[in-house]
CSV table of C-alpha atoms and ligand atoms in Angstrom, one decimal:
chain,number,residue,atom,x,y,z
A,11,MET,CA,97.1,103.5,84.8
A,12,ASN,CA,100.1,103.2,87.0
A,13,GLN,CA,102.1,100.0,87.2
A,14,THR,CA,101.2,97.3,89.7
A,15,ILE,CA,103.1,97.5,92.9
A,16,VAL,CA,104.4,94.1,93.9
A,17,ALA,CA,104.9,93.4,97.6
A,18,PRO,CA,106.4,90.0,98.4
A,19,SER,CA,105.4,88.7,101.8
A,20,LEU,CA,108.4,87.7,103.8
A,21,LEU,CA,106.3,85.4,105.9
A,22,ALA,CA,107.0,82.7,103.3
A,23,SER,CA,110.7,83.4,103.2
A,24,ASP,CA,113.6,81.7,105.0
A,25,PHE,CA,114.2,83.7,108.2
A,26,ALA,CA,117.7,82.2,108.5
A,27,ARG,CA,118.6,84.1,105.3
A,28,ILE,CA,117.2,87.6,105.9
A,29,LYS,CA,120.3,89.1,104.2
A,30,GLU,CA,120.2,86.9,101.1
A,31,GLU,CA,116.4,87.1,100.7
A,32,SER,CA,116.7,90.9,101.0
A,33,GLU,CA,119.4,91.0,98.4
A,34,MET,CA,117.3,88.9,96.1
A,35,LEU,CA,114.3,91.3,96.5
A,36,ASN,CA,116.6,94.3,96.1
A,37,ALA,CA,117.8,93.1,92.8
A,38,SER,CA,114.3,92.1,91.6
A,39,GLU,CA,111.4,94.2,90.4
A,40,ALA,CA,109.7,93.9,93.8
A,41,ASP,CA,108.5,97.4,94.9
A,42,TRP,CA,107.8,96.8,98.6
A,43,PHE,CA,108.7,94.3,101.4
A,44,HIS,CA,105.5,93.1,103.0
A,45,LEU,CA,106.1,92.2,106.7
A,46,ASP,CA,103.3,90.4,108.6
A,47,VAL,CA,103.3,91.0,112.4
A,48,MET,CA,101.0,88.6,114.3
A,49,ASP,CA,100.4,88.5,118.0
A,50,GLY,CA,98.6,85.2,118.6
A,51,VAL,CA,95.5,87.1,119.9
A,52,PHE,CA,94.1,89.0,116.9
A,53,VAL,CA,95.0,86.1,114.7
A,54,PRO,CA,95.7,82.5,115.7
A,55,ASN,CA,99.4,82.6,114.9
A,56,ILE,CA,102.5,84.4,116.1
A,57,SER,CA,105.0,85.5,113.5
A,58,PHE,CA,107.6,88.2,114.4
A,59,GLY,CA,107.9,91.7,115.7
A,60,LEU,CA,110.0,94.8,115.9
A,61,PRO,CA,113.5,93.3,115.8
A,62,ILE,CA,112.8,91.5,112.5
A,63,ILE,CA,111.5,94.8,111.0
A,64,SER,CA,114.7,96.5,112.1
A,65,ALA,CA,116.7,93.7,110.6
A,66,TYR,CA,115.1,94.1,107.1
A,67,ARG,CA,115.5,97.8,107.4
A,68,LYS,CA,119.3,97.3,107.5
A,69,HIS,CA,119.2,95.3,104.3
A,70,THR,CA,117.0,97.4,102.0
A,71,ASP,CA,116.1,100.9,100.9
A,72,LYS,CA,112.8,99.7,99.4
A,73,ILE,CA,109.5,100.5,101.1
A,74,LEU,CA,108.8,98.4,104.3
A,75,ASP,CA,105.0,97.7,104.2
A,76,VAL,CA,104.2,96.5,107.7
A,77,HIS,CA,100.9,94.7,108.2
A,78,LEU,CA,99.9,94.6,111.9
A,79,MET,CA,97.7,91.7,112.8
A,80,ILE,CA,97.7,92.6,116.5
A,81,VAL,CA,95.3,94.0,119.1
A,82,GLU,CA,95.8,97.5,120.4
A,83,PRO,CA,98.2,98.5,117.6
A,84,ASP,CA,98.1,102.2,118.8
A,85,LYS,CA,100.5,101.3,121.6
A,86,TYR,CA,103.2,100.4,119.1
A,87,ILE,CA,102.9,103.0,116.3
A,88,GLY,CA,106.0,105.0,117.4
A,89,ASP,CA,108.0,101.8,117.8
A,90,PHE,CA,107.3,100.6,114.3
A,91,LYS,CA,108.3,104.0,113.0
A,92,LYS,CA,111.6,103.6,114.8
A,93,ALA,CA,112.1,100.1,113.5
A,94,GLY,CA,111.9,101.5,110.0
A,95,ALA,CA,108.3,101.0,108.7
A,96,ASP,CA,107.3,103.2,105.8
A,97,VAL,CA,103.7,102.0,105.4
A,98,LEU,CA,101.9,100.9,108.6
A,99,THR,CA,98.6,99.0,108.2
A,100,VAL,CA,96.2,98.4,111.1
A,101,HIS,CA,93.1,96.2,111.1
A,102,ALA,CA,89.8,98.1,111.3
A,103,GLU,CA,88.5,95.2,113.4
A,104,ALA,CA,91.3,95.9,116.0
A,105,CYS,CA,90.7,99.7,116.2
A,106,PRO,CA,87.7,101.1,118.0
A,107,HIS,CA,89.0,104.6,117.2
A,108,LEU,CA,90.2,104.0,113.7
A,109,HIS,CA,90.3,107.7,112.7
A,110,ARG,CA,92.6,108.4,115.7
A,111,SER,CA,94.9,105.4,114.8
A,112,VAL,CA,95.2,106.6,111.2
A,113,GLN,CA,96.0,110.2,112.3
A,114,ARG,CA,98.7,108.9,114.7
A,115,ILE,CA,100.4,106.8,112.0
A,116,LYS,CA,100.5,109.8,109.7
A,117,ALA,CA,101.7,112.1,112.5
A,118,GLU,CA,104.7,109.7,112.8
A,119,GLY,CA,105.5,110.3,109.1
A,120,MET,CA,104.3,107.0,107.8
A,121,LYS,CA,101.7,106.1,105.2
A,122,ALA,CA,98.6,104.9,106.9
A,123,GLY,CA,96.9,101.6,105.8
A,124,VAL,CA,93.7,100.0,107.0
A,125,ALA,CA,93.1,96.3,106.5
A,126,LEU,CA,89.7,94.6,106.3
A,127,ASN,CA,89.0,91.0,107.1
A,128,PRO,CA,87.1,89.0,104.5
A,129,HIS,CA,83.8,89.5,106.4
A,130,THR,CA,84.2,93.2,106.9
A,131,PRO,CA,82.3,95.3,104.3
A,132,VAL,CA,84.2,98.1,102.5
A,133,SER,CA,81.3,100.4,103.3
A,134,LEU,CA,82.8,100.6,106.8
A,135,LEU,CA,85.4,103.0,105.3
A,136,GLU,CA,83.0,105.5,103.7
A,137,ASP,CA,83.7,108.2,106.3
A,138,ILE,CA,87.5,107.7,106.5
A,139,ILE,CA,88.5,106.8,102.9
A,140,GLU,CA,89.9,110.3,102.3
A,141,ASP,CA,92.3,110.0,105.3
A,142,VAL,CA,93.9,106.7,104.4
A,143,ASP,CA,96.8,106.0,102.1
A,144,LEU,CA,96.1,102.4,101.6
A,145,VAL,CA,93.3,99.8,102.0
A,146,CYS,CA,94.4,96.2,102.4
A,147,LEU,CA,91.6,93.8,101.5
A,148,MET,CA,92.3,90.5,103.0
A,149,SER,CA,91.5,87.8,100.5
A,150,VAL,CA,92.1,85.0,103.1
A,151,ASN,CA,91.4,85.0,106.8
A,152,PRO,CA,94.6,86.5,108.2
A,153,GLY,CA,97.0,84.4,110.2
A,154,PHE,CA,98.7,82.1,107.7
A,155,GLY,CA,100.4,82.0,104.3
A,156,GLY,CA,99.5,79.6,101.6
A,157,GLN,CA,95.7,79.7,102.0
A,158,SER,CA,93.3,79.7,99.1
A,159,PHE,CA,92.0,83.0,97.7
A,160,ILE,CA,88.4,84.0,98.6
A,161,GLU,CA,86.6,84.7,95.3
A,162,ARG,CA,84.2,87.2,96.9
A,163,THR,CA,87.2,89.6,97.0
A,164,TYR,CA,86.7,90.8,93.4
A,165,SER,CA,83.3,92.4,94.1
A,166,LYS,CA,84.9,94.1,97.2
A,167,ILE,CA,87.6,95.5,95.1
A,168,GLU,CA,85.1,96.9,92.6
A,169,LYS,CA,83.1,98.5,95.3
A,170,LEU,CA,86.1,100.0,96.9
A,171,ARG,CA,87.5,101.3,93.6
A,172,GLN,CA,84.2,103.1,93.0
A,173,MET,CA,84.3,104.6,96.5
A,174,ILE,CA,87.8,105.9,96.0
A,175,ASP,CA,87.2,107.2,92.5
A,176,SER,CA,84.1,109.0,93.5
A,177,SER,CA,85.9,110.8,96.3
A,178,SER,CA,89.1,112.8,96.5
A,179,SER,CA,90.8,109.8,98.1
A,180,THR,CA,94.2,108.7,96.7
A,181,ALA,CA,94.2,105.4,98.6
A,182,LEU,CA,95.9,102.4,97.0
A,183,ILE,CA,94.0,99.1,97.0
A,184,GLU,CA,96.2,96.2,98.3
A,185,ILE,CA,95.2,92.6,98.0
A,186,ASP,CA,96.7,90.2,100.6
A,187,GLY,CA,96.2,86.4,100.6
A,188,GLY,CA,96.2,83.7,97.9
A,189,VAL,CA,97.5,86.0,95.2
A,190,SER,CA,98.9,83.9,92.3
A,191,LEU,CA,100.0,84.2,88.7
A,192,ASP,CA,96.5,83.0,87.8
A,193,ASN,CA,94.5,85.7,89.5
A,194,ALA,CA,96.9,88.7,89.5
A,195,SER,CA,95.7,90.2,86.2
A,196,LYS,CA,92.0,89.8,87.2
A,197,LEU,CA,92.7,91.5,90.5
A,198,VAL,CA,94.4,94.5,88.8
A,199,ALA,CA,91.5,94.7,86.2
A,200,ALA,CA,89.1,94.9,89.1
A,201,GLY,CA,91.0,97.9,90.5
A,202,ALA,CA,93.8,96.6,92.7
A,203,ASN,CA,97.1,98.6,92.9
A,204,VAL,CA,99.3,96.5,95.2
A,205,LEU,CA,99.6,92.7,95.1
A,206,VAL,CA,101.0,91.0,98.2
A,207,ALA,CA,102.4,87.5,97.4
A,208,GLY,CA,104.0,85.1,99.8
A,209,SER,CA,103.9,81.5,98.7
A,210,THR,CA,103.6,82.4,95.1
A,211,VAL,CA,107.0,84.2,95.2
A,212,PHE,CA,109.0,82.3,97.8
A,213,LYS,CA,107.8,78.8,97.0
A,214,SER,CA,108.5,79.2,93.3
A,215,GLU,CA,111.5,77.9,91.5
A,216,ASN,CA,112.6,81.3,90.5
A,217,PRO,CA,111.3,84.0,92.8
A,218,THR,CA,112.9,86.9,90.8
A,219,ALA,CA,111.1,85.7,87.6
A,220,THR,CA,107.8,85.2,89.5
A,221,ILE,CA,108.0,88.8,90.8
A,222,SER,CA,108.6,90.0,87.2
A,223,GLU,CA,105.5,88.0,86.1
A,224,LEU,CA,103.4,89.6,88.9
A,225,LYS,CA,104.7,93.0,87.9
A,226,LYS,CA,103.2,92.6,84.4
A,227,ALA,CA,99.7,92.0,85.9
B,307,DX5,C1,98.2,86.4,105.9
B,307,DX5,C2,99.3,87.5,105.6
B,307,DX5,C3,99.7,87.5,104.3
B,307,DX5,C4,100.4,86.2,103.9
B,307,DX5,C5,100.1,86.0,102.4
B,307,DX5,O1,97.7,86.7,107.2
B,307,DX5,O2,98.7,88.8,105.9
B,307,DX5,O3,100.5,88.6,103.9
B,307,DX5,O4,101.8,86.2,104.1
B,307,DX5,O5,100.6,84.7,102.0
B,307,DX5,P1,100.2,84.0,100.7
B,307,DX5,O6,100.5,84.9,99.6
B,307,DX5,O7,101.0,82.7,100.7
B,307,DX5,O8,98.7,83.8,100.8
B,308,ZN,ZN1,99.9,90.6,105.1
């Protein structure tokens, strides 16, 4: 089995210190930078947009994993590519023509991710699983960091793992929300490949050491 990919979520970081936080992640075992874009419409919160993605791009060569929690994401696919996104994830609930959205992301040269809210069944992806590079299972309702993990997620991971392994899909399973040092190993055992962690990393006394702990999961 490949090693767990650790993707700290910058939502929990200090935006006055983009350079310093990036340098800390660059020197750590973090694999990806997870960047949460929220529009105040798809989710009840506003975070940041394109200029912040570009700012992180200037400070790292690591993969920028951009999670769009916005309506009509198709309008901005080219803009996020220009800003420096490597992985672009859209929500299935925000895309009436999900297949087209995924194809557009790939046509721009990015990896295409699809995120599912906690209430959305993984079966929704049966006819598109071979086209996506990543499935992001939300283990909290999107919009805020620091929420508690929804236990139901484990059975969703197992179902999705089965769907992927019984097809020719190479999609990675990413878990986003409430990931902690207590549940990380169990998530990986259930079939997760990518762990997003905001508060667990940035609110810890030693973020670098916490990232190393998550990496062992
Ligand atoms: C929530 C975001 C998450 C968030 C995770 O809507 O998509 O990426 O930053 O934060 P924690 O790890 O604190 O739950
Ligand atoms: Zn996220």
